[in-house]
mmCIF file of C-alpha atoms and ligand atoms in Angstrom:
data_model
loop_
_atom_site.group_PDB
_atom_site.id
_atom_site.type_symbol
_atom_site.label_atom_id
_atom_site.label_comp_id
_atom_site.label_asym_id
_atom_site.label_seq_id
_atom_site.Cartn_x
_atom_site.Cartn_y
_atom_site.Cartn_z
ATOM 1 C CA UNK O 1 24.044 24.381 -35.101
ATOM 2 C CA UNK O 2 20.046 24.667 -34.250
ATOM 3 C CA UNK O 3 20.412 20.517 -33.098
ATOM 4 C CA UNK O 4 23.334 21.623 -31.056
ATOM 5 C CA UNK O 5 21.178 24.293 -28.939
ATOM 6 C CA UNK O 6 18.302 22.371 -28.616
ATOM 7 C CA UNK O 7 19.751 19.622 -27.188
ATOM 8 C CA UNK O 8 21.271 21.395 -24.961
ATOM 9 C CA UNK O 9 18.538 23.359 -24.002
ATOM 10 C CA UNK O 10 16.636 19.884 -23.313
ATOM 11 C CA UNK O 11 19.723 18.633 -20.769
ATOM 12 C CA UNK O 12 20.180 22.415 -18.988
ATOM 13 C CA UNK O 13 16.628 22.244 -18.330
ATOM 14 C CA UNK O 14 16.142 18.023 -17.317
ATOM 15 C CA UNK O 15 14.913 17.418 -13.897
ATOM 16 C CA UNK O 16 15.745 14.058 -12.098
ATOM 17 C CA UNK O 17 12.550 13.080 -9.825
ATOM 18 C CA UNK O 18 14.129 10.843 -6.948
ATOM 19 C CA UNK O 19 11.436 8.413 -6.121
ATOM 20 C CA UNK O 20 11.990 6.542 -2.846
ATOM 21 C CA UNK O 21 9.273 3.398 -2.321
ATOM 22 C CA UNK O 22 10.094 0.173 1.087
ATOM 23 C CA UNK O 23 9.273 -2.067 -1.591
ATOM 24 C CA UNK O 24 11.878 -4.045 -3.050
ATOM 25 C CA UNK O 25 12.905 -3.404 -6.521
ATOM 26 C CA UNK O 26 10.255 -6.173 -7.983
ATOM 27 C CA UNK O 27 7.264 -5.322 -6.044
ATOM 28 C CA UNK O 28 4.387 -4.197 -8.452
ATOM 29 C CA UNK O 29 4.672 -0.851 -6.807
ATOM 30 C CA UNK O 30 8.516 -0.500 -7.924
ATOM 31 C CA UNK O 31 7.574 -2.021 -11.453
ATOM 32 C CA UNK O 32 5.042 0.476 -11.359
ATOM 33 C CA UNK O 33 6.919 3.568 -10.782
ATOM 34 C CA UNK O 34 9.442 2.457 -13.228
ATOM 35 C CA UNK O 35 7.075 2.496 -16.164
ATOM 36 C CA UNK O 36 5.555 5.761 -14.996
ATOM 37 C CA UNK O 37 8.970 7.414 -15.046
ATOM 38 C CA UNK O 38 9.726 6.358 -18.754
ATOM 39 C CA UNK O 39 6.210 7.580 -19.753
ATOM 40 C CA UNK O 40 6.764 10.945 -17.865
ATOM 41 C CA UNK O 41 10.246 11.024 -19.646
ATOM 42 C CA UNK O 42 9.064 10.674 -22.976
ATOM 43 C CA UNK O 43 6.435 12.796 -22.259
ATOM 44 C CA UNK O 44 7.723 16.136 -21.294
ATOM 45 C CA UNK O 45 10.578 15.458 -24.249
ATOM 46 C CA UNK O 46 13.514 14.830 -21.698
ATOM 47 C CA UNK O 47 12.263 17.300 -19.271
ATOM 48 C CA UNK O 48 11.289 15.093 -16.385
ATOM 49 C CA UNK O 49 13.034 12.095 -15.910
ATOM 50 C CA UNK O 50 12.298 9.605 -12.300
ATOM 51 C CA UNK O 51 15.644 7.734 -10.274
ATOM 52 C CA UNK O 52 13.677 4.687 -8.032
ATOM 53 C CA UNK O 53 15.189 4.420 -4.681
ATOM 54 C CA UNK O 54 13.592 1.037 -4.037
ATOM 55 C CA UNK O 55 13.486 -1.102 -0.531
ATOM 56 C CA UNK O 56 14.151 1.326 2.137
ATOM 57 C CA UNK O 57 17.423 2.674 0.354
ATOM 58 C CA UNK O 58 16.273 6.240 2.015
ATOM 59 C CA UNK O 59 14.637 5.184 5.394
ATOM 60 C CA UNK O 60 11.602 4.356 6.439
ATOM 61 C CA UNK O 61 8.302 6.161 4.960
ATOM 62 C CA UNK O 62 8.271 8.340 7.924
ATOM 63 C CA UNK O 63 11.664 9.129 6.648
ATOM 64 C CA UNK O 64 10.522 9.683 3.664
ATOM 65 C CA UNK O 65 7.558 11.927 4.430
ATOM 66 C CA UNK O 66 10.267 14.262 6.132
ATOM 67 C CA UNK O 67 12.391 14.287 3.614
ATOM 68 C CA UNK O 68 9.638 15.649 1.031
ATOM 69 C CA UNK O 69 8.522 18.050 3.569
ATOM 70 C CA UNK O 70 11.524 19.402 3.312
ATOM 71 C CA UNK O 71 11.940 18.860 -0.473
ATOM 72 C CA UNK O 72 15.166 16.123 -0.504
ATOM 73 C CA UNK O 73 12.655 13.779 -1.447
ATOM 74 C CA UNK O 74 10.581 14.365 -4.914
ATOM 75 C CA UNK O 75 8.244 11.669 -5.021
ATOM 76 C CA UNK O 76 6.996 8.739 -3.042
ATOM 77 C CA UNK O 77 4.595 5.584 -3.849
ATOM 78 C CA UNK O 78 3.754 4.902 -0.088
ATOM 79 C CA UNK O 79 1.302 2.704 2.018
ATOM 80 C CA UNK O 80 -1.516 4.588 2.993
ATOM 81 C CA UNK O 81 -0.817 3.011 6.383
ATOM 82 C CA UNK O 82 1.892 5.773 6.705
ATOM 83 C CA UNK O 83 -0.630 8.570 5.881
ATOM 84 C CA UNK O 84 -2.572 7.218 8.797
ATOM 85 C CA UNK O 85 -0.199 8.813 11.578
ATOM 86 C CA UNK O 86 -0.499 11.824 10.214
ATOM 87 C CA UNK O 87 -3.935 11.850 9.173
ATOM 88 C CA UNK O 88 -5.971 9.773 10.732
ATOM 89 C CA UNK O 89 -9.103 9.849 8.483
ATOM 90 C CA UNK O 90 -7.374 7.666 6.035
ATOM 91 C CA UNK O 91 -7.779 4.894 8.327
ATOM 92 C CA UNK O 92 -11.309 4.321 7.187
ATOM 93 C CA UNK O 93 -10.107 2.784 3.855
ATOM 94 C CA UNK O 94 -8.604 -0.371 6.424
ATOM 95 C CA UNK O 95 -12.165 -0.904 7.671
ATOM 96 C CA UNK O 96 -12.198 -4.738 7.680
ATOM 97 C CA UNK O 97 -14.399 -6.214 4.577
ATOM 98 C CA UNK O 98 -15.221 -2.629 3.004
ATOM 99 C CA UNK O 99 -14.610 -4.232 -0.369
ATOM 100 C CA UNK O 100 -14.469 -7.851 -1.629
ATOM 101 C CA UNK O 101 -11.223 -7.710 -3.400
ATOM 102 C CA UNK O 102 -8.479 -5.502 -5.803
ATOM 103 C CA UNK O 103 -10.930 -4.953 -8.371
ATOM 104 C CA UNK O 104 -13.416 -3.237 -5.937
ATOM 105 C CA UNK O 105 -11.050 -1.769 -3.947
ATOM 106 C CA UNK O 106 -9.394 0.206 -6.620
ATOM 107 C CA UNK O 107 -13.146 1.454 -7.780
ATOM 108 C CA UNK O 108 -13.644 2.467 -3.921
ATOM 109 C CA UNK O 109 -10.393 4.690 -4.216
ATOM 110 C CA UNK O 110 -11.507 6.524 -7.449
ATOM 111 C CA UNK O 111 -14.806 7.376 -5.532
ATOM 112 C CA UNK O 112 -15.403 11.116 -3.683
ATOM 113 C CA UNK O 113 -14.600 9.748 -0.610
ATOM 114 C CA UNK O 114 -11.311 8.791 -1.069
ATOM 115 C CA UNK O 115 -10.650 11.215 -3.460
ATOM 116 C CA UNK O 116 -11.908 13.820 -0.946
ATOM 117 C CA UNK O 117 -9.269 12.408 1.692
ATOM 118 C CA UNK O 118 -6.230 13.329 -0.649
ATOM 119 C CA UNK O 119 -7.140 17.261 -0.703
ATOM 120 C CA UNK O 120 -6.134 17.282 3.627
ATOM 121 C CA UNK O 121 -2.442 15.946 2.273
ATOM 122 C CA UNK O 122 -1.104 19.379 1.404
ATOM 123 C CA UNK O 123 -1.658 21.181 5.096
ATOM 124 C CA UNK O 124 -1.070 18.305 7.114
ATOM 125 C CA UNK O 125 1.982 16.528 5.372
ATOM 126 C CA UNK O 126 3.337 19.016 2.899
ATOM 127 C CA UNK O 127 2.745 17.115 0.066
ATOM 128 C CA UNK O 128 0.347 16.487 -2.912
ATOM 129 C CA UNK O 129 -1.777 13.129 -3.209
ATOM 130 C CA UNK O 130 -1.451 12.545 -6.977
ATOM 131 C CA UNK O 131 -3.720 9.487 -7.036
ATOM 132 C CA UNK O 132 -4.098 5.860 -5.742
ATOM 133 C CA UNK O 133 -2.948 1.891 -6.323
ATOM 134 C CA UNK O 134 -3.664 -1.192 -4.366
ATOM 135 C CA UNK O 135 -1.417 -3.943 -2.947
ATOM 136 C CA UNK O 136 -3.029 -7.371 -2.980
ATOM 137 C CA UNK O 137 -5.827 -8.052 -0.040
ATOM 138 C CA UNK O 138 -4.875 -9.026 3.561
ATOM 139 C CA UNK O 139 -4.963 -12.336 5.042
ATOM 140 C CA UNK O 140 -2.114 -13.865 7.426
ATOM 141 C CA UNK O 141 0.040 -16.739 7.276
ATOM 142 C CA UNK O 142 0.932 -18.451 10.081
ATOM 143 C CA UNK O 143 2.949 -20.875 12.145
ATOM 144 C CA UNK O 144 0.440 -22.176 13.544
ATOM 145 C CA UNK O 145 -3.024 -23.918 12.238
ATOM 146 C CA UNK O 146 -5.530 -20.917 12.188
ATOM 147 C CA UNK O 147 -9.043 -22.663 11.263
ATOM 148 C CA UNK O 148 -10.621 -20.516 14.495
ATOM 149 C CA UNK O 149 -9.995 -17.515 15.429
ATOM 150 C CA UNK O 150 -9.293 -18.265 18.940
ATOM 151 C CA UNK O 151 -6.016 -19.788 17.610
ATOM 152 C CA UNK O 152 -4.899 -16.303 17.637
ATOM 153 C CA UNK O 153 -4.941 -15.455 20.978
ATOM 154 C CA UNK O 154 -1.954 -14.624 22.591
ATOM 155 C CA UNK O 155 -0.206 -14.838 19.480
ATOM 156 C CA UNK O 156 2.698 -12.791 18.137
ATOM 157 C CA UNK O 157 1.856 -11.634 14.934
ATOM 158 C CA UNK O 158 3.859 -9.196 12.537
ATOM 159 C CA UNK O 159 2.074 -6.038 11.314
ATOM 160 C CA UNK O 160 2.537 -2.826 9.503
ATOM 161 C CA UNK O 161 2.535 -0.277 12.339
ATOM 162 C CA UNK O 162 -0.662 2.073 12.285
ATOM 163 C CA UNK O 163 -3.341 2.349 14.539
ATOM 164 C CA UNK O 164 -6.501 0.677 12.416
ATOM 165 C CA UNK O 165 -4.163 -2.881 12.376
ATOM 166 C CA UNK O 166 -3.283 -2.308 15.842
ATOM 167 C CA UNK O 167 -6.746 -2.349 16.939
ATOM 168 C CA UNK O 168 -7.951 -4.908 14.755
ATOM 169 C CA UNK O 169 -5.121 -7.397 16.101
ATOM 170 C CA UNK O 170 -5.891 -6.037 19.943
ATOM 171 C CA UNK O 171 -8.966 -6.978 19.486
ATOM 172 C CA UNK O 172 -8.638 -10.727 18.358
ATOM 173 C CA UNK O 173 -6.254 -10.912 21.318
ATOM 174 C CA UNK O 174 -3.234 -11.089 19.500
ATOM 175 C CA UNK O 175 0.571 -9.301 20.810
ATOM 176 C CA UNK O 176 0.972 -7.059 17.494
ATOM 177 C CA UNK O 177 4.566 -7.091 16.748
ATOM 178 C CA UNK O 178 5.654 -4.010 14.210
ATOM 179 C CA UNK O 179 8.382 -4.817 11.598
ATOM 180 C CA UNK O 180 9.948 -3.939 8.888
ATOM 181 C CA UNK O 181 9.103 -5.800 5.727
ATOM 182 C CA UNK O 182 12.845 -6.962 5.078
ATOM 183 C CA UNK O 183 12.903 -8.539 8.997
ATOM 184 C CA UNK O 184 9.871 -10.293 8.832
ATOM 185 C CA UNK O 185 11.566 -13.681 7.111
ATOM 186 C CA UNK O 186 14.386 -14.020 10.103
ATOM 187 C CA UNK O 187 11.693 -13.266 12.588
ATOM 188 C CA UNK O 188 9.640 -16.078 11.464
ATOM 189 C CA UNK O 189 12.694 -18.043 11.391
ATOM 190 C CA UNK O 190 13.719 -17.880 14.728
ATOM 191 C CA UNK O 191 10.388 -17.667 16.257
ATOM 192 C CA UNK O 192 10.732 -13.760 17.380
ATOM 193 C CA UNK O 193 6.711 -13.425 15.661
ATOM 194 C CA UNK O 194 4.121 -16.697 14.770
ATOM 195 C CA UNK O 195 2.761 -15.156 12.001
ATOM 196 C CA UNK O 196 2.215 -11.977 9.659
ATOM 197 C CA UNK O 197 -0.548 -9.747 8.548
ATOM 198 C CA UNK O 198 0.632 -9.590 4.568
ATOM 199 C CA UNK O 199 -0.552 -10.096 1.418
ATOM 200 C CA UNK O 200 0.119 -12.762 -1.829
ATOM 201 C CA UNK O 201 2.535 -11.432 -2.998
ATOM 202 C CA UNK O 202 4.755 -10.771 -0.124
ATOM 203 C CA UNK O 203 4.326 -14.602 1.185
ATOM 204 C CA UNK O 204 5.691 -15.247 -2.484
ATOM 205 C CA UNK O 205 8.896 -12.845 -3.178
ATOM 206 C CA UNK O 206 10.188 -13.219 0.097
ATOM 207 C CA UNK O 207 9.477 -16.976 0.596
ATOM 208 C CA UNK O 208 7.455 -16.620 3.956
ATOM 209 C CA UNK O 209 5.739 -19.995 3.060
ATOM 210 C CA UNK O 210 9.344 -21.472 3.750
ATOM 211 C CA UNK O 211 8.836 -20.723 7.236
ATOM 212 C CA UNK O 212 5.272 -21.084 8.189
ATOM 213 C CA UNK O 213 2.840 -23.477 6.650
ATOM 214 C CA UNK O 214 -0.591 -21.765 7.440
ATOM 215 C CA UNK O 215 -2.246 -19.490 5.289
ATOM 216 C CA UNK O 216 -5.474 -17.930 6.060
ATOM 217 C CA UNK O 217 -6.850 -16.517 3.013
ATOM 218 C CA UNK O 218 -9.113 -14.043 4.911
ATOM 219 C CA UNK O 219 -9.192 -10.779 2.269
ATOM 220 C CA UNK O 220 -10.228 -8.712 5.610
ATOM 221 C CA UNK O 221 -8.516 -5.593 4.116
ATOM 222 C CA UNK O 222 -7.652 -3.199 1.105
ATOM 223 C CA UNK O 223 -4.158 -2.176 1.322
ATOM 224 C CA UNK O 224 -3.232 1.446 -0.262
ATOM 225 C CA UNK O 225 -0.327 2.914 -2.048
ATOM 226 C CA UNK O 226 -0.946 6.815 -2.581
ATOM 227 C CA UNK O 227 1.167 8.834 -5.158
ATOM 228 C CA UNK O 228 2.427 11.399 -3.424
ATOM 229 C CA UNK O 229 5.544 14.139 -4.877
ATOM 230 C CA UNK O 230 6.483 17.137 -2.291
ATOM 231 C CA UNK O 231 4.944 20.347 -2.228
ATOM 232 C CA UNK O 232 7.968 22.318 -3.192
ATOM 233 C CA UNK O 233 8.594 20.232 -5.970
ATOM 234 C CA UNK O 234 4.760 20.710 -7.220
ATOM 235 C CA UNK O 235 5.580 23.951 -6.979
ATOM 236 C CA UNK O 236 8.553 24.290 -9.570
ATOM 237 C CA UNK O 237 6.493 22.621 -11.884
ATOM 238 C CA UNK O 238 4.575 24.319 -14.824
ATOM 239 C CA UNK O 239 0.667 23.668 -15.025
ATOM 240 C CA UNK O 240 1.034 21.370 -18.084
ATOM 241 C CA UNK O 241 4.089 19.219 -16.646
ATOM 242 C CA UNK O 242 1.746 19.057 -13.148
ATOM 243 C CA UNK O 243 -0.919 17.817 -15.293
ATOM 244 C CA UNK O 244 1.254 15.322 -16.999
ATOM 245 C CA UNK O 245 2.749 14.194 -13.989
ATOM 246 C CA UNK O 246 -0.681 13.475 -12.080
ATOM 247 C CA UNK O 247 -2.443 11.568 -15.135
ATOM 248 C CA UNK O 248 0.492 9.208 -15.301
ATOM 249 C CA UNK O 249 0.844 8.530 -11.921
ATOM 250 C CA UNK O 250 -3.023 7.756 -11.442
ATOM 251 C CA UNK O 251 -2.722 5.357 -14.861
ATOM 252 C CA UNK O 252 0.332 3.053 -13.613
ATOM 253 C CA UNK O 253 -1.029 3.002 -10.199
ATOM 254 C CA UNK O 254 -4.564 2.277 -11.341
ATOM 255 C CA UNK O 255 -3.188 -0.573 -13.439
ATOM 256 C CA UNK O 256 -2.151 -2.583 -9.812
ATOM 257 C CA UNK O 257 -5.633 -3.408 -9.434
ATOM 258 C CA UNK O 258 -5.653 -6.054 -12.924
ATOM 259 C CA UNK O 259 -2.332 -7.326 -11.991
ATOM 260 C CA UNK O 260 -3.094 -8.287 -8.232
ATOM 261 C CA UNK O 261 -6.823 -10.064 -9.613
ATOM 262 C CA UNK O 262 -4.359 -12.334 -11.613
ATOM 263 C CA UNK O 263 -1.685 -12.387 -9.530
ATOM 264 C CA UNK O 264 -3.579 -13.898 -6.360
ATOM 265 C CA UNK O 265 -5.224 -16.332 -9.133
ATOM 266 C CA UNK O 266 -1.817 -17.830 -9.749
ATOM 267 C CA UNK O 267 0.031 -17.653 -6.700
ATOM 268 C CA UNK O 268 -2.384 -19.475 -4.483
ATOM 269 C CA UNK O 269 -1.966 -22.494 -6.781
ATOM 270 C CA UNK O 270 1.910 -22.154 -6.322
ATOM 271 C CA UNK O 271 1.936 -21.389 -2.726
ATOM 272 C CA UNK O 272 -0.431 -24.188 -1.968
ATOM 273 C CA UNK O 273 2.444 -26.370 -4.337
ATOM 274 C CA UNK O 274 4.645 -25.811 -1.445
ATOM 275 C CA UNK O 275 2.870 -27.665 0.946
ATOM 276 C CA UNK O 276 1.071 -24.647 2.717
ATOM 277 C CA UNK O 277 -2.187 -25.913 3.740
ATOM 278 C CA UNK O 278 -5.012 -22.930 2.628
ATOM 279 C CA UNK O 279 -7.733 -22.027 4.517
ATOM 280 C CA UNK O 280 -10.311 -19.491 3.008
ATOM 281 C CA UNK O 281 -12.269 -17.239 5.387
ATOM 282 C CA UNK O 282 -14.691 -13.990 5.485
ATOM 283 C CA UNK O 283 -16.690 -11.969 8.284
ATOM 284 C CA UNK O 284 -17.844 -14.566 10.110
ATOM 285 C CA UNK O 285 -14.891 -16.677 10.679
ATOM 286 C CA UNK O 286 -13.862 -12.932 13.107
ATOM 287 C CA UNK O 287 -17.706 -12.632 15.096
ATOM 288 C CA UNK O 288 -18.571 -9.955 16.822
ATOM 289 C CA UNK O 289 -14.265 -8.217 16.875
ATOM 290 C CA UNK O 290 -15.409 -6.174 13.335
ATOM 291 C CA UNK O 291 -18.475 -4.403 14.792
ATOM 292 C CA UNK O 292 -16.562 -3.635 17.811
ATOM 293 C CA UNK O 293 -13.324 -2.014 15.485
ATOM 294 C CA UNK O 294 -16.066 -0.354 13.543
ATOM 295 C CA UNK O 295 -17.807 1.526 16.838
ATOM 296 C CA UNK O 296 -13.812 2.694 17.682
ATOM 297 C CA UNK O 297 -13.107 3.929 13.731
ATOM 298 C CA UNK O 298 -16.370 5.646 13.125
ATOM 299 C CA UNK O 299 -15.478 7.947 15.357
ATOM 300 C CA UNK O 300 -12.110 8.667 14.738
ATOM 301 C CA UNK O 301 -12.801 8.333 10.713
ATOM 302 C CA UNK O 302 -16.146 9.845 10.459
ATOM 303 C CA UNK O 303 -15.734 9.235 6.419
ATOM 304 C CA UNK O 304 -16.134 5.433 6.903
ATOM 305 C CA UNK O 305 -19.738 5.849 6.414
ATOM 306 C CA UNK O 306 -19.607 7.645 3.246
ATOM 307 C CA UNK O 307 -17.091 4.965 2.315
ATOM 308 C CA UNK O 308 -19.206 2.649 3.020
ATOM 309 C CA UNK O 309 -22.587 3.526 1.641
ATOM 310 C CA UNK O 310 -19.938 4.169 -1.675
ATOM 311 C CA UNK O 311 -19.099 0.482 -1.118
ATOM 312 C CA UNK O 312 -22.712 -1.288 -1.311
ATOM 313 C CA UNK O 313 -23.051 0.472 -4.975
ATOM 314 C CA UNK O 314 -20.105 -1.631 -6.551
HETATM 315 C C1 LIG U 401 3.336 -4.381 4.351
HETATM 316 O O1 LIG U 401 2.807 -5.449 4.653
HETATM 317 O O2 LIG U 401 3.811 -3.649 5.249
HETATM 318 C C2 LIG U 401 3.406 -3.943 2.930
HETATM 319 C C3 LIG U 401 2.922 -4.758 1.920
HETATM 320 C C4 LIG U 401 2.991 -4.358 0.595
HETATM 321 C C5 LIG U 401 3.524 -3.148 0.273
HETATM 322 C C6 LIG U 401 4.001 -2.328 1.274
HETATM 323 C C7 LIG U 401 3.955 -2.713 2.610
HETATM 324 O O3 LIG U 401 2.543 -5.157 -0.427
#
């Protein structure tokens, strides 16, 4: 009789977090939120469990951000880029060449700084900022040979839509072309963009180097995933399953950082095994374009210098 109750008492009181993510279903990020979700499940005994809503199944991360304003939307591992339209401070972390690589960048994002940014996420988006990940560094692959940076004038290149990329791209003289992730193999297909912005590990699980043979390994930015779970949501929660629910999300998204060091290790080999020819490239190969981005986003991201001094100590 006493199993009977409590078990019953464990389902009549079981939350279902709906996660959404744009990823697909084997990004790191999705892999990610899956193993968080069984950890959270075991650890509030049944309490808490997590349903993924991987690649765009519930709209775009604008969508998204609605939706957990609103509370139809728990939880969210989203690009930072997102954050940016609403909060425009976070796009100092897409200063080109703040950190070297994943490892660095994921030690930038525990720092005051960044840590500082996620306390404006409750007034201005209705949510909490539970902690950070990374996504592999940028760098571009193209259609094109890229050895100079003049190669990219004039040149219709896919990015993530938010306004640090869109000046960065403006200013090499390149016509910025926003897309969804799932579009951006067609579009290099039939010629609609000559390159992407992207990282590793999208070039790999969705086969870009099929369609363009050019990959410039430049590493010119971090790319962000913030934890994020609404506000009314947070709110239902109890102090102890809010505490639970924040150390969890910070360990599996803090663990992105190892995988994406390895990850890039590997990959390059096996991209560069299907005839893509590699070039490698840092500051210089871009001139004077990253002072002038850095005169625009000082100003409208103030917290880039603090960033940066916080850099020059790794
Ligand atoms: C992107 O290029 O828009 C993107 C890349 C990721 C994860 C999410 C978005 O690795």
């Amino acid at each position: 009789m006493c199993v009977v109750v409590l078990a019953f008492s464990a389902v009549a009181g079981a939350k279902e977090l709906k996660l959404g993510l744009i990823v697909p279903g084997d990004h790191a990020w999705s892999q990610a939120a899956r193993e968080m979700g069984k950890e959270l499940e075991q650890r509030t005994d049944g309490r808490y469990s997590v349903t993924l809503f991987p690649a765009g199944q519930l709209g775009s991360e604008a969508q998204m951000l609605q939706q957990m304003q609103t509370g139809a939307l728990d939880m969210s591992f989203m690009t930072v880029a997102q954050v940016v339209n609403r909060v425009p401070e976070f796009g100092a972390l897409f200063a080109p060449y703040l950190v070297k690589n994943e490892k660095q960048a994921d030690q930038l994002l525990r720092g005051p700084a960044a840590q500082g940014l996620l306390e404006k996420l409750p007034v201005k988006t209705g949510t909490v900022g539970l902690g950070y990940g990374v996504a592999g560094m940028r760098m571009m692959l193209n259609a094109f040979p890229s050895d100079n940076v003049a190669a990219l004038e004039g040149r219709k290149i896919r990015i993530t839509p938010f306004p640090p990329v869109q000046d960065f791209y403006r200013l090499l003289g390149a016509v910025s072309t926003p897309m969804p992730l799932t579009d951006v193999y067609d579009a290099l297909a039939n010629g609609q963009v000559d390159g992407v912005d992207a990282d590793l590990e999208l070039v790999w699980k969705l086969r870009l180097y099929e369609r363009a043979k050019n990959l410039l390994l430049s590493g010119h930015m971090m790319f962000p995933v913030v934890g994020l779970v609404s506000g009314r949501t947070w709110a239902g929660m109890s102090q102890e399953d809010r505490d639970v629910l924040r150390e969890l999300t910070r360990k599996h998204l803090g663990e992105l950082a190892a995988y994406y060091m390895a990850f890039g290790e590997k990959t390059r080999a096996d991209i560069e095994s299907e005839g893509v020819n590699v070039v490698e490239a840092g500051p210089a190969y871009f001139g004077d374009k990253l002072d002038q981005w850095e005169k625009i986003w000082i100003e409208k991201a103030p917290v880039l210098s603090e960033l940066r001094k916080e850099a020059e100590q790794l």
